[in-house]
Amino acid sequence: METSSLEYRDLKSELPCVAVLATGGTIAGSAESSAQAGYRSGMVDVEAMIQSLPELEKIARVRGEQIANVGSQDMSFEIMARLSRRINDLLSGDDIHGVVVTHGTDTLEETAYFLNLTVKSPKTVVMTGAMRPATAISADGPLNLFNAVAVAADPQAREKGVLVVMNDRIHGAHSLTKSNTTSVETFISPINGLMGTVNYGKTTYFRAPSRRHTFLSEFSFEFDLPLPRVDIVYACADMPPDLIECSVIKGARGIVIAGDGNGNMNDVSVKMAASMAENGIWIVRSSRVPTGRVGRNVEVDDDANQFIASDELNPAKSRILLMLALLKNPTHDQVQDLFYAY
Ligand code: GLU
């Protein structure tokens, strides 16, 4: 276990430089009153967020940039690609020590995983957000942002891939998932556990990332949009198999099954997916269950059907990995290996 003490330095020029890239979300949200559930994401800009937190000046030299200002339900691959290019650009220089990305929490895990695959730097990238808008009673955004900047400025956070700091917890991009619609304790890292904790800027790390990421990743941040279409089909009892067929008719080159249990679906859907796989459509079996691995050839014959098992990735992250993998014109075995490696 490594613990660091937060340093407050007198000489401002000695402080690490952290770029805060804002994309919107509840952390930048505002409501008419401080005690209402309804609000609009992406209303406060990055300069206002930084100005409202003078404590940041004690731990880092902070520069803000507005990349987008959307609720993360509207996050797109165009914004993610722009964000990744900008982070790669900033971290390639000597002046920036780390980057913080503020983001809505709804799709934060997808952007975190996308950046984990496409940022080519050992320097620290930290994402954060908030569950309560800036105008709410006990807004959680300011402390989350303070802690995120402290982690981005902490030399011990280097080479750990993209980290997510929320509610005093430090998660890795590969593991974390949103688990509660409204609670400030929404993010969990169910399979591999927390990467660490941060308490008013003081960090403790428990483990290193278990999978390849960032500076060790083979995925480029330079690619043409749109990415190959990959859809997610949610399995359920008595599931109609024609949803798989519809996705293919609409242009999907791959389908991730959010399967029941260990990546299962009913027999008619297995047959439909197998007929699509025979025609070159990529079928990945993931799970709608929030934790646990999806293994090859457990109840479904992946070898015979040419399916991929998602291993530890949930459906949303499996989709991102498959979209980027398809840019490489891979073989079946290569795609399966990517799911084991990333
Ligand atoms: N829909 C909002 C978003 O993802 C709410 C979630 C949040 O930021 O907490 O931007």
mmCIF file of C-alpha atoms and ligand atoms in Angstrom:
data_model
loop_
_atom_site.group_PDB
_atom_site.id
_atom_site.type_symbol
_atom_site.label_atom_id
_atom_site.label_comp_id
_atom_site.label_asym_id
_atom_site.label_seq_id
_atom_site.Cartn_x
_atom_site.Cartn_y
_atom_site.Cartn_z
ATOM 1 C CA MET A 1 0.000 0.000 0.000
ATOM 2 C CA GLU A 2 1.449 3.390 -1.009
ATOM 3 C CA THR A 3 0.271 6.530 0.768
ATOM 4 C CA SER A 4 1.178 10.078 -0.134
ATOM 5 C CA SER A 5 0.810 13.230 1.903
ATOM 6 C CA LEU A 6 -0.641 16.209 0.115
ATOM 7 C CA GLU A 7 1.935 18.944 -0.209
ATOM 8 C CA TYR A 8 1.035 22.595 0.109
ATOM 9 C CA ARG A 9 3.923 24.560 -1.348
ATOM 10 C CA ASP A 10 4.505 28.253 -0.910
ATOM 11 C CA LEU A 11 6.137 28.879 -4.254
ATOM 12 C CA LYS A 12 3.370 28.773 -6.827
ATOM 13 C CA SER A 13 5.836 28.098 -9.666
ATOM 14 C CA GLU A 14 6.848 24.793 -7.975
ATOM 15 C CA LEU A 15 3.342 23.399 -8.140
ATOM 16 C CA PRO A 16 2.520 20.764 -10.757
ATOM 17 C CA CYS A 17 0.463 21.982 -13.706
ATOM 18 C CA VAL A 18 -2.895 20.237 -14.242
ATOM 19 C CA ALA A 19 -5.192 20.847 -17.211
ATOM 20 C CA VAL A 20 -8.904 20.568 -16.434
ATOM 21 C CA LEU A 21 -10.848 19.632 -19.566
ATOM 22 C CA ALA A 22 -14.579 20.064 -19.097
ATOM 23 C CA THR A 23 -17.209 18.163 -21.056
ATOM 24 C CA GLY A 24 -20.377 18.980 -19.047
ATOM 25 C CA GLY A 25 -22.489 16.741 -16.844
ATOM 26 C CA THR A 26 -24.052 17.299 -13.447
ATOM 27 C CA ILE A 27 -20.819 18.708 -12.024
ATOM 28 C CA ALA A 28 -21.585 21.632 -14.336
ATOM 29 C CA GLY A 29 -25.346 21.404 -13.794
ATOM 30 C CA SER A 30 -27.671 23.938 -12.256
ATOM 31 C CA ALA A 31 -31.214 23.967 -10.894
ATOM 32 C CA GLU A 32 -33.708 26.686 -9.968
ATOM 33 C CA SER A 33 -33.513 25.760 -6.280
ATOM 34 C CA SER A 34 -31.022 23.990 -4.022
ATOM 35 C CA ALA A 35 -33.431 21.184 -3.055
ATOM 36 C CA GLN A 36 -34.994 19.924 -6.270
ATOM 37 C CA ALA A 37 -34.408 16.751 -8.205
ATOM 38 C CA GLY A 38 -34.807 18.310 -11.673
ATOM 39 C CA TYR A 39 -31.870 20.217 -13.203
ATOM 40 C CA ARG A 40 -29.994 20.775 -16.460
ATOM 41 C CA SER A 41 -26.529 19.273 -17.046
ATOM 42 C CA GLY A 42 -23.755 21.290 -18.669
ATOM 43 C CA MET A 43 -24.708 24.853 -17.629
ATOM 44 C CA VAL A 44 -21.570 25.999 -15.764
ATOM 45 C CA ASP A 45 -18.359 26.566 -17.723
ATOM 46 C CA VAL A 46 -14.900 25.360 -16.745
ATOM 47 C CA GLU A 47 -13.583 28.790 -15.671
ATOM 48 C CA ALA A 48 -16.519 29.248 -13.282
ATOM 49 C CA MET A 49 -15.926 25.761 -11.869
ATOM 50 C CA ILE A 50 -12.238 26.500 -11.217
ATOM 51 C CA GLN A 51 -12.898 30.023 -9.855
ATOM 52 C CA SER A 52 -15.412 28.638 -7.370
ATOM 53 C CA LEU A 53 -12.711 26.402 -5.855
ATOM 54 C CA PRO A 54 -9.845 28.688 -4.686
ATOM 55 C CA GLU A 55 -8.397 25.747 -2.679
ATOM 56 C CA LEU A 56 -7.054 24.339 -5.959
ATOM 57 C CA GLU A 57 -4.404 27.078 -6.017
ATOM 58 C CA LYS A 58 -2.662 25.392 -3.085
ATOM 59 C CA ILE A 59 -2.160 22.051 -4.823
ATOM 60 C CA ALA A 60 -1.671 22.793 -8.522
ATOM 61 C CA ARG A 61 -1.434 25.357 -11.240
ATOM 62 C CA VAL A 62 -4.745 24.695 -12.943
ATOM 63 C CA ARG A 63 -5.648 25.561 -16.536
ATOM 64 C CA GLY A 64 -9.178 25.078 -17.802
ATOM 65 C CA GLU A 65 -10.410 24.159 -21.275
ATOM 66 C CA GLN A 66 -13.948 23.609 -22.416
ATOM 67 C CA ILE A 67 -14.125 20.602 -24.741
ATOM 68 C CA ALA A 68 -17.928 20.277 -24.731
ATOM 69 C CA ASN A 69 -20.792 21.035 -22.369
ATOM 70 C CA VAL A 70 -23.260 18.185 -22.585
ATOM 71 C CA GLY A 71 -25.082 15.790 -20.300
ATOM 72 C CA SER A 72 -23.129 12.597 -20.808
ATOM 73 C CA GLN A 73 -26.189 10.852 -22.249
ATOM 74 C CA ASP A 74 -25.249 12.996 -25.294
ATOM 75 C CA MET A 75 -21.562 12.028 -25.271
ATOM 76 C CA SER A 76 -20.496 11.037 -28.785
ATOM 77 C CA PHE A 77 -17.466 9.381 -30.347
ATOM 78 C CA GLU A 78 -16.774 12.698 -32.065
ATOM 79 C CA ILE A 79 -16.375 14.394 -28.641
ATOM 80 C CA MET A 80 -14.464 11.412 -27.190
ATOM 81 C CA ALA A 81 -12.035 11.426 -30.128
ATOM 82 C CA ARG A 82 -11.526 15.195 -29.817
ATOM 83 C CA LEU A 83 -10.934 14.803 -26.080
ATOM 84 C CA SER A 84 -8.422 12.006 -26.600
ATOM 85 C CA ARG A 85 -6.510 13.981 -29.258
ATOM 86 C CA ARG A 86 -6.363 17.020 -26.968
ATOM 87 C CA ILE A 87 -5.156 14.963 -23.976
ATOM 88 C CA ASN A 88 -2.473 13.282 -26.099
ATOM 89 C CA ASP A 89 -1.393 16.688 -27.338
ATOM 90 C CA LEU A 90 -1.266 18.248 -23.842
ATOM 91 C CA LEU A 91 0.567 15.332 -22.237
ATOM 92 C CA SER A 92 3.217 15.173 -24.968
ATOM 93 C CA GLY A 93 4.612 18.520 -23.754
ATOM 94 C CA ASP A 94 6.795 19.030 -20.679
ATOM 95 C CA ASP A 95 4.640 21.634 -18.977
ATOM 96 C CA ILE A 96 1.527 19.562 -18.095
ATOM 97 C CA HIS A 97 1.850 16.967 -15.300
ATOM 98 C CA GLY A 98 -1.644 15.545 -15.499
ATOM 99 C CA VAL A 99 -5.140 16.036 -16.871
ATOM 100 C CA VAL A 100 -8.536 16.076 -15.178
ATOM 101 C CA VAL A 101 -11.647 15.507 -17.293
ATOM 102 C CA THR A 102 -14.985 16.577 -15.847
ATOM 103 C CA HIS A 103 -17.838 14.512 -17.270
ATOM 104 C CA GLY A 104 -21.411 13.447 -16.629
ATOM 105 C CA THR A 105 -21.638 10.213 -14.708
ATOM 106 C CA ASP A 106 -24.136 8.415 -16.982
ATOM 107 C CA THR A 107 -21.581 7.381 -19.621
ATOM 108 C CA LEU A 108 -18.411 8.269 -17.702
ATOM 109 C CA GLU A 109 -17.278 4.638 -17.668
ATOM 110 C CA GLU A 110 -17.417 4.523 -21.475
ATOM 111 C CA THR A 111 -15.299 7.634 -21.983
ATOM 112 C CA ALA A 112 -12.897 6.483 -19.240
ATOM 113 C CA TYR A 113 -12.419 3.140 -20.986
ATOM 114 C CA PHE A 114 -12.102 4.785 -24.421
ATOM 115 C CA LEU A 115 -9.366 7.102 -23.062
ATOM 116 C CA ASN A 116 -7.708 4.142 -21.318
ATOM 117 C CA LEU A 117 -7.294 2.583 -24.775
ATOM 118 C CA THR A 118 -6.323 5.697 -26.752
ATOM 119 C CA VAL A 119 -4.245 8.026 -24.549
ATOM 120 C CA LYS A 120 -0.560 7.331 -25.202
ATOM 121 C CA SER A 121 1.085 8.653 -22.071
ATOM 122 C CA PRO A 122 2.239 7.386 -18.679
ATOM 123 C CA LYS A 123 1.122 10.700 -17.176
ATOM 124 C CA THR A 124 -2.030 10.775 -15.104
ATOM 125 C CA VAL A 125 -5.500 11.223 -16.559
ATOM 126 C CA VAL A 126 -8.262 11.492 -13.966
ATOM 127 C CA MET A 127 -11.964 11.739 -14.654
ATOM 128 C CA THR A 128 -14.492 13.093 -12.217
ATOM 129 C CA GLY A 129 -18.089 14.240 -12.063
ATOM 130 C CA ALA A 130 -20.868 14.800 -9.600
ATOM 131 C CA MET A 131 -24.191 13.279 -8.713
ATOM 132 C CA ARG A 132 -25.634 16.557 -7.459
ATOM 133 C CA PRO A 133 -25.657 19.773 -9.495
ATOM 134 C CA ALA A 134 -23.486 22.716 -8.471
ATOM 135 C CA THR A 135 -26.545 24.514 -7.058
ATOM 136 C CA ALA A 136 -27.731 21.636 -4.797
ATOM 137 C CA ILE A 137 -27.470 21.331 -1.002
ATOM 138 C CA SER A 138 -24.254 19.346 -0.322
ATOM 139 C CA ALA A 139 -23.114 19.443 -3.926
ATOM 140 C CA ASP A 140 -20.450 16.751 -4.336
ATOM 141 C CA GLY A 141 -18.717 18.303 -7.372
ATOM 142 C CA PRO A 142 -16.289 20.706 -5.606
ATOM 143 C CA LEU A 143 -14.644 18.062 -3.395
ATOM 144 C CA ASN A 144 -14.602 15.563 -6.268
ATOM 145 C CA LEU A 145 -12.813 18.159 -8.424
ATOM 146 C CA PHE A 146 -10.368 19.020 -5.631
ATOM 147 C CA ASN A 147 -9.551 15.339 -5.103
ATOM 148 C CA ALA A 148 -9.267 14.707 -8.851
ATOM 149 C CA VAL A 149 -6.761 17.565 -9.243
ATOM 150 C CA ALA A 150 -4.799 16.245 -6.231
ATOM 151 C CA VAL A 151 -4.602 12.772 -7.847
ATOM 152 C CA ALA A 152 -3.616 14.249 -11.237
ATOM 153 C CA ALA A 153 -0.806 16.181 -9.516
ATOM 154 C CA ASP A 154 0.383 13.143 -7.519
ATOM 155 C CA PRO A 155 3.492 11.455 -9.032
ATOM 156 C CA GLN A 156 2.358 8.099 -7.570
ATOM 157 C CA ALA A 157 -0.688 8.088 -9.862
ATOM 158 C CA ARG A 158 1.460 7.838 -13.017
ATOM 159 C CA GLU A 159 1.314 4.667 -15.132
ATOM 160 C CA LYS A 160 -1.985 3.593 -13.572
ATOM 161 C CA GLY A 161 -4.083 4.248 -16.690
ATOM 162 C CA VAL A 162 -7.165 6.437 -16.656
ATOM 163 C CA LEU A 163 -8.450 6.869 -13.103
ATOM 164 C CA VAL A 164 -11.885 7.961 -11.938
ATOM 165 C CA VAL A 165 -12.154 9.910 -8.697
ATOM 166 C CA MET A 166 -15.608 10.151 -7.121
ATOM 167 C CA ASN A 167 -16.722 10.260 -3.496
ATOM 168 C CA ASP A 168 -13.187 9.769 -2.072
ATOM 169 C CA ARG A 169 -12.623 6.620 -4.138
ATOM 170 C CA ILE A 170 -10.053 6.098 -6.910
ATOM 171 C CA HIS A 171 -11.268 3.621 -9.531
ATOM 172 C CA GLY A 172 -9.530 2.188 -12.596
ATOM 173 C CA ALA A 173 -11.217 2.720 -15.990
ATOM 174 C CA HIS A 174 -11.300 -0.999 -16.767
ATOM 175 C CA SER A 175 -13.236 -1.982 -13.666
ATOM 176 C CA LEU A 176 -15.595 0.779 -12.674
ATOM 177 C CA THR A 177 -19.291 0.969 -13.380
ATOM 178 C CA LYS A 178 -22.159 3.232 -12.313
ATOM 179 C CA SER A 179 -24.382 1.320 -9.896
ATOM 180 C CA ASN A 180 -26.933 3.768 -8.499
ATOM 181 C CA THR A 181 -29.080 6.319 -10.346
ATOM 182 C CA THR A 182 -28.894 9.076 -7.712
ATOM 183 C CA SER A 183 -26.541 8.266 -4.818
ATOM 184 C CA VAL A 184 -23.156 10.010 -4.460
ATOM 185 C CA GLU A 185 -21.750 6.521 -3.793
ATOM 186 C CA THR A 186 -22.632 5.343 -7.275
ATOM 187 C CA PHE A 187 -19.366 4.038 -8.758
ATOM 188 C CA ILE A 188 -18.146 0.574 -7.888
ATOM 189 C CA SER A 189 -15.267 -1.541 -9.178
ATOM 190 C CA PRO A 190 -16.860 -4.942 -8.761
ATOM 191 C CA ILE A 191 -14.354 -7.424 -10.203
ATOM 192 C CA ASN A 192 -10.953 -6.008 -9.319
ATOM 193 C CA GLY A 193 -11.729 -3.573 -6.542
ATOM 194 C CA LEU A 194 -10.690 -0.001 -5.915
ATOM 195 C CA MET A 195 -7.393 1.367 -7.150
ATOM 196 C CA GLY A 196 -7.178 3.535 -4.029
ATOM 197 C CA THR A 197 -8.748 6.247 -1.926
ATOM 198 C CA VAL A 198 -8.314 10.003 -1.664
ATOM 199 C CA ASN A 199 -9.225 12.035 1.372
ATOM 200 C CA TYR A 200 -9.064 15.826 1.003
ATOM 201 C CA GLY A 201 -6.265 15.289 -1.502
ATOM 202 C CA LYS A 202 -4.308 12.676 0.455
ATOM 203 C CA THR A 203 -4.012 9.527 -1.652
ATOM 204 C CA THR A 204 -3.572 5.835 -0.846
ATOM 205 C CA TYR A 205 -3.147 3.244 -3.635
ATOM 206 C CA PHE A 206 -3.951 -0.438 -3.188
ATOM 207 C CA ARG A 207 -3.113 -1.948 -6.547
ATOM 208 C CA ALA A 208 -1.854 -1.468 -10.114
ATOM 209 C CA PRO A 209 -4.106 -1.896 -13.174
ATOM 210 C CA SER A 210 -4.645 -5.548 -14.126
ATOM 211 C CA ARG A 211 -4.970 -4.928 -17.887
ATOM 212 C CA ARG A 212 -3.055 -3.100 -20.646
ATOM 213 C CA HIS A 213 -3.802 0.613 -20.956
ATOM 214 C CA THR A 214 -2.690 4.041 -22.172
ATOM 215 C CA PHE A 215 1.058 4.104 -22.945
ATOM 216 C CA LEU A 216 1.076 0.298 -23.415
ATOM 217 C CA SER A 217 -2.058 0.233 -25.585
ATOM 218 C CA GLU A 218 -1.886 -0.652 -29.289
ATOM 219 C CA PHE A 219 -4.925 1.497 -30.168
ATOM 220 C CA SER A 220 -4.389 4.808 -31.907
ATOM 221 C CA PHE A 221 -6.284 8.010 -31.190
ATOM 222 C CA GLU A 222 -6.085 8.854 -34.899
ATOM 223 C CA PHE A 223 -8.969 7.234 -36.767
ATOM 224 C CA ASP A 224 -11.744 8.188 -39.133
ATOM 225 C CA LEU A 225 -15.267 8.620 -37.853
ATOM 226 C CA PRO A 226 -17.766 7.072 -37.783
ATOM 227 C CA LEU A 227 -16.359 4.027 -36.034
ATOM 228 C CA PRO A 228 -17.805 0.680 -37.193
ATOM 229 C CA ARG A 229 -21.321 0.311 -35.837
ATOM 230 C CA VAL A 230 -21.658 -2.109 -32.916
ATOM 231 C CA ASP A 231 -25.032 -2.501 -31.175
ATOM 232 C CA ILE A 232 -25.937 -3.877 -27.767
ATOM 233 C CA VAL A 233 -28.852 -6.309 -27.525
ATOM 234 C CA TYR A 234 -30.207 -6.873 -24.002
ATOM 235 C CA ALA A 235 -31.131 -10.492 -23.338
ATOM 236 C CA CYS A 236 -34.208 -11.417 -21.313
ATOM 237 C CA ALA A 237 -36.607 -14.297 -20.811
ATOM 238 C CA ASP A 238 -38.320 -15.259 -24.064
ATOM 239 C CA MET A 239 -36.186 -12.771 -25.971
ATOM 240 C CA PRO A 240 -37.163 -12.213 -29.611
ATOM 241 C CA PRO A 241 -34.176 -13.156 -31.825
ATOM 242 C CA ASP A 242 -35.089 -10.686 -34.565
ATOM 243 C CA LEU A 243 -33.540 -7.767 -32.595
ATOM 244 C CA ILE A 244 -30.165 -9.223 -33.621
ATOM 245 C CA GLU A 245 -31.277 -9.397 -37.239
ATOM 246 C CA CYS A 246 -32.609 -5.800 -37.126
ATOM 247 C CA SER A 247 -29.244 -4.485 -35.939
ATOM 248 C CA VAL A 248 -27.484 -6.178 -38.831
ATOM 249 C CA ILE A 249 -30.041 -4.857 -41.346
ATOM 250 C CA LYS A 250 -29.365 -1.350 -39.951
ATOM 251 C CA GLY A 251 -25.624 -1.727 -40.561
ATOM 252 C CA ALA A 252 -24.133 -3.168 -37.381
ATOM 253 C CA ARG A 253 -20.850 -4.993 -37.994
ATOM 254 C CA GLY A 254 -20.872 -6.310 -34.479
ATOM 255 C CA ILE A 255 -23.366 -7.059 -31.721
ATOM 256 C CA VAL A 256 -22.674 -7.244 -28.013
ATOM 257 C CA ILE A 257 -25.180 -9.419 -26.211
ATOM 258 C CA ALA A 258 -25.906 -8.136 -22.701
ATOM 259 C CA GLY A 259 -26.582 -11.746 -21.856
ATOM 260 C CA ASP A 260 -28.295 -13.265 -18.875
ATOM 261 C CA GLY A 261 -25.946 -14.772 -16.314
ATOM 262 C CA ASN A 262 -22.702 -15.961 -17.867
ATOM 263 C CA GLY A 263 -23.486 -14.281 -21.212
ATOM 264 C CA ASN A 264 -26.449 -16.479 -22.091
ATOM 265 C CA MET A 265 -29.433 -15.987 -24.390
ATOM 266 C CA ASN A 266 -32.238 -18.298 -25.390
ATOM 267 C CA ASP A 267 -31.704 -21.014 -27.944
ATOM 268 C CA VAL A 268 -33.421 -19.191 -30.829
ATOM 269 C CA SER A 269 -31.199 -16.154 -30.219
ATOM 270 C CA VAL A 270 -28.048 -18.317 -30.097
ATOM 271 C CA LYS A 271 -29.070 -19.747 -33.480
ATOM 272 C CA MET A 272 -29.780 -16.285 -34.916
ATOM 273 C CA ALA A 273 -26.466 -14.908 -33.591
ATOM 274 C CA ALA A 274 -24.613 -17.929 -34.984
ATOM 275 C CA SER A 275 -26.113 -17.406 -38.438
ATOM 276 C CA MET A 276 -24.991 -13.749 -38.305
ATOM 277 C CA ALA A 277 -21.482 -14.763 -37.168
ATOM 278 C CA GLU A 278 -21.312 -17.169 -40.108
ATOM 279 C CA ASN A 279 -21.876 -14.135 -42.349
ATOM 280 C CA GLY A 280 -19.016 -12.144 -40.797
ATOM 281 C CA ILE A 281 -20.893 -10.265 -38.054
ATOM 282 C CA TRP A 282 -18.969 -10.122 -34.771
ATOM 283 C CA ILE A 283 -20.893 -11.473 -31.805
ATOM 284 C CA VAL A 284 -19.557 -10.721 -28.322
ATOM 285 C CA ARG A 285 -21.208 -12.334 -25.320
ATOM 286 C CA SER A 286 -21.134 -10.005 -22.315
ATOM 287 C CA SER A 287 -23.545 -9.953 -19.374
ATOM 288 C CA ARG A 288 -26.345 -7.831 -17.980
ATOM 289 C CA VAL A 289 -25.207 -8.994 -14.515
ATOM 290 C CA PRO A 290 -23.130 -6.233 -12.867
ATOM 291 C CA THR A 291 -20.214 -8.409 -11.798
ATOM 292 C CA GLY A 292 -18.357 -11.577 -12.793
ATOM 293 C CA ARG A 293 -16.565 -12.859 -15.865
ATOM 294 C CA VAL A 294 -18.126 -14.213 -19.043
ATOM 295 C CA GLY A 295 -16.156 -17.335 -19.911
ATOM 296 C CA ARG A 296 -15.747 -19.085 -23.274
ATOM 297 C CA ASN A 297 -17.644 -22.304 -23.993
ATOM 298 C CA VAL A 298 -19.468 -22.515 -20.660
ATOM 299 C CA GLU A 299 -23.115 -23.006 -21.690
ATOM 300 C CA VAL A 300 -22.665 -21.657 -25.220
ATOM 301 C CA ASP A 301 -20.290 -23.257 -27.728
ATOM 302 C CA ASP A 302 -18.242 -20.201 -28.684
ATOM 303 C CA ASP A 303 -15.780 -22.234 -30.743
ATOM 304 C CA ALA A 304 -18.491 -23.736 -32.949
ATOM 305 C CA ASN A 305 -20.478 -20.493 -33.229
ATOM 306 C CA GLN A 306 -17.486 -18.162 -33.678
ATOM 307 C CA PHE A 307 -18.559 -15.994 -30.724
ATOM 308 C CA ILE A 308 -16.274 -13.897 -28.517
ATOM 309 C CA ALA A 309 -16.529 -13.999 -24.707
ATOM 310 C CA SER A 310 -16.206 -10.535 -23.116
ATOM 311 C CA ASP A 311 -14.316 -11.852 -20.076
ATOM 312 C CA GLU A 312 -14.425 -8.920 -17.586
ATOM 313 C CA LEU A 313 -15.921 -6.201 -19.782
ATOM 314 C CA ASN A 314 -19.504 -5.097 -19.370
ATOM 315 C CA PRO A 315 -21.617 -4.551 -22.519
ATOM 316 C CA ALA A 316 -20.898 -0.798 -22.893
ATOM 317 C CA LYS A 317 -17.122 -1.262 -22.614
ATOM 318 C CA SER A 318 -17.202 -4.411 -24.782
ATOM 319 C CA ARG A 319 -18.834 -2.322 -27.503
ATOM 320 C CA ILE A 320 -16.023 0.256 -27.374
ATOM 321 C CA LEU A 321 -13.291 -2.372 -27.485
ATOM 322 C CA LEU A 322 -14.931 -4.134 -30.443
ATOM 323 C CA MET A 323 -15.436 -0.840 -32.348
ATOM 324 C CA LEU A 324 -11.737 0.017 -32.020
ATOM 325 C CA ALA A 325 -10.662 -3.589 -32.674
ATOM 326 C CA LEU A 326 -12.596 -3.716 -35.966
ATOM 327 C CA LEU A 327 -10.411 -0.886 -37.328
ATOM 328 C CA LYS A 328 -7.575 -3.436 -37.395
ATOM 329 C CA ASN A 329 -9.364 -6.052 -39.589
ATOM 330 C CA PRO A 330 -8.595 -8.693 -36.980
ATOM 331 C CA THR A 331 -9.084 -12.470 -36.900
ATOM 332 C CA HIS A 332 -11.453 -14.107 -34.438
ATOM 333 C CA ASP A 333 -8.601 -15.219 -32.172
ATOM 334 C CA GLN A 334 -7.060 -11.757 -32.187
ATOM 335 C CA VAL A 335 -10.338 -10.185 -31.037
ATOM 336 C CA GLN A 336 -10.719 -12.768 -28.261
ATOM 337 C CA ASP A 337 -7.151 -12.029 -27.168
ATOM 338 C CA LEU A 338 -7.919 -8.296 -27.052
ATOM 339 C CA PHE A 339 -10.764 -9.040 -24.641
ATOM 340 C CA TYR A 340 -8.306 -10.909 -22.422
ATOM 341 C CA ALA A 341 -5.636 -8.211 -22.675
ATOM 342 C CA TYR A 342 -7.668 -4.992 -22.247
HETATM 343 N N1 GLU B 1 -27.341 12.767 -17.159
HETATM 344 C C1 GLU B 1 -26.333 13.434 -16.453
HETATM 345 C C2 GLU B 1 -24.964 13.196 -17.076
HETATM 346 O O1 GLU B 1 -24.511 12.094 -17.224
HETATM 347 C C3 GLU B 1 -26.491 13.069 -15.070
HETATM 348 C C4 GLU B 1 -25.477 12.288 -14.433
HETATM 349 C C5 GLU B 1 -24.378 13.058 -13.774
HETATM 350 O O2 GLU B 1 -23.616 13.805 -14.339
HETATM 351 O O3 GLU B 1 -24.313 12.804 -12.602
HETATM 352 O O4 GLU B 1 -24.370 14.139 -17.476
#
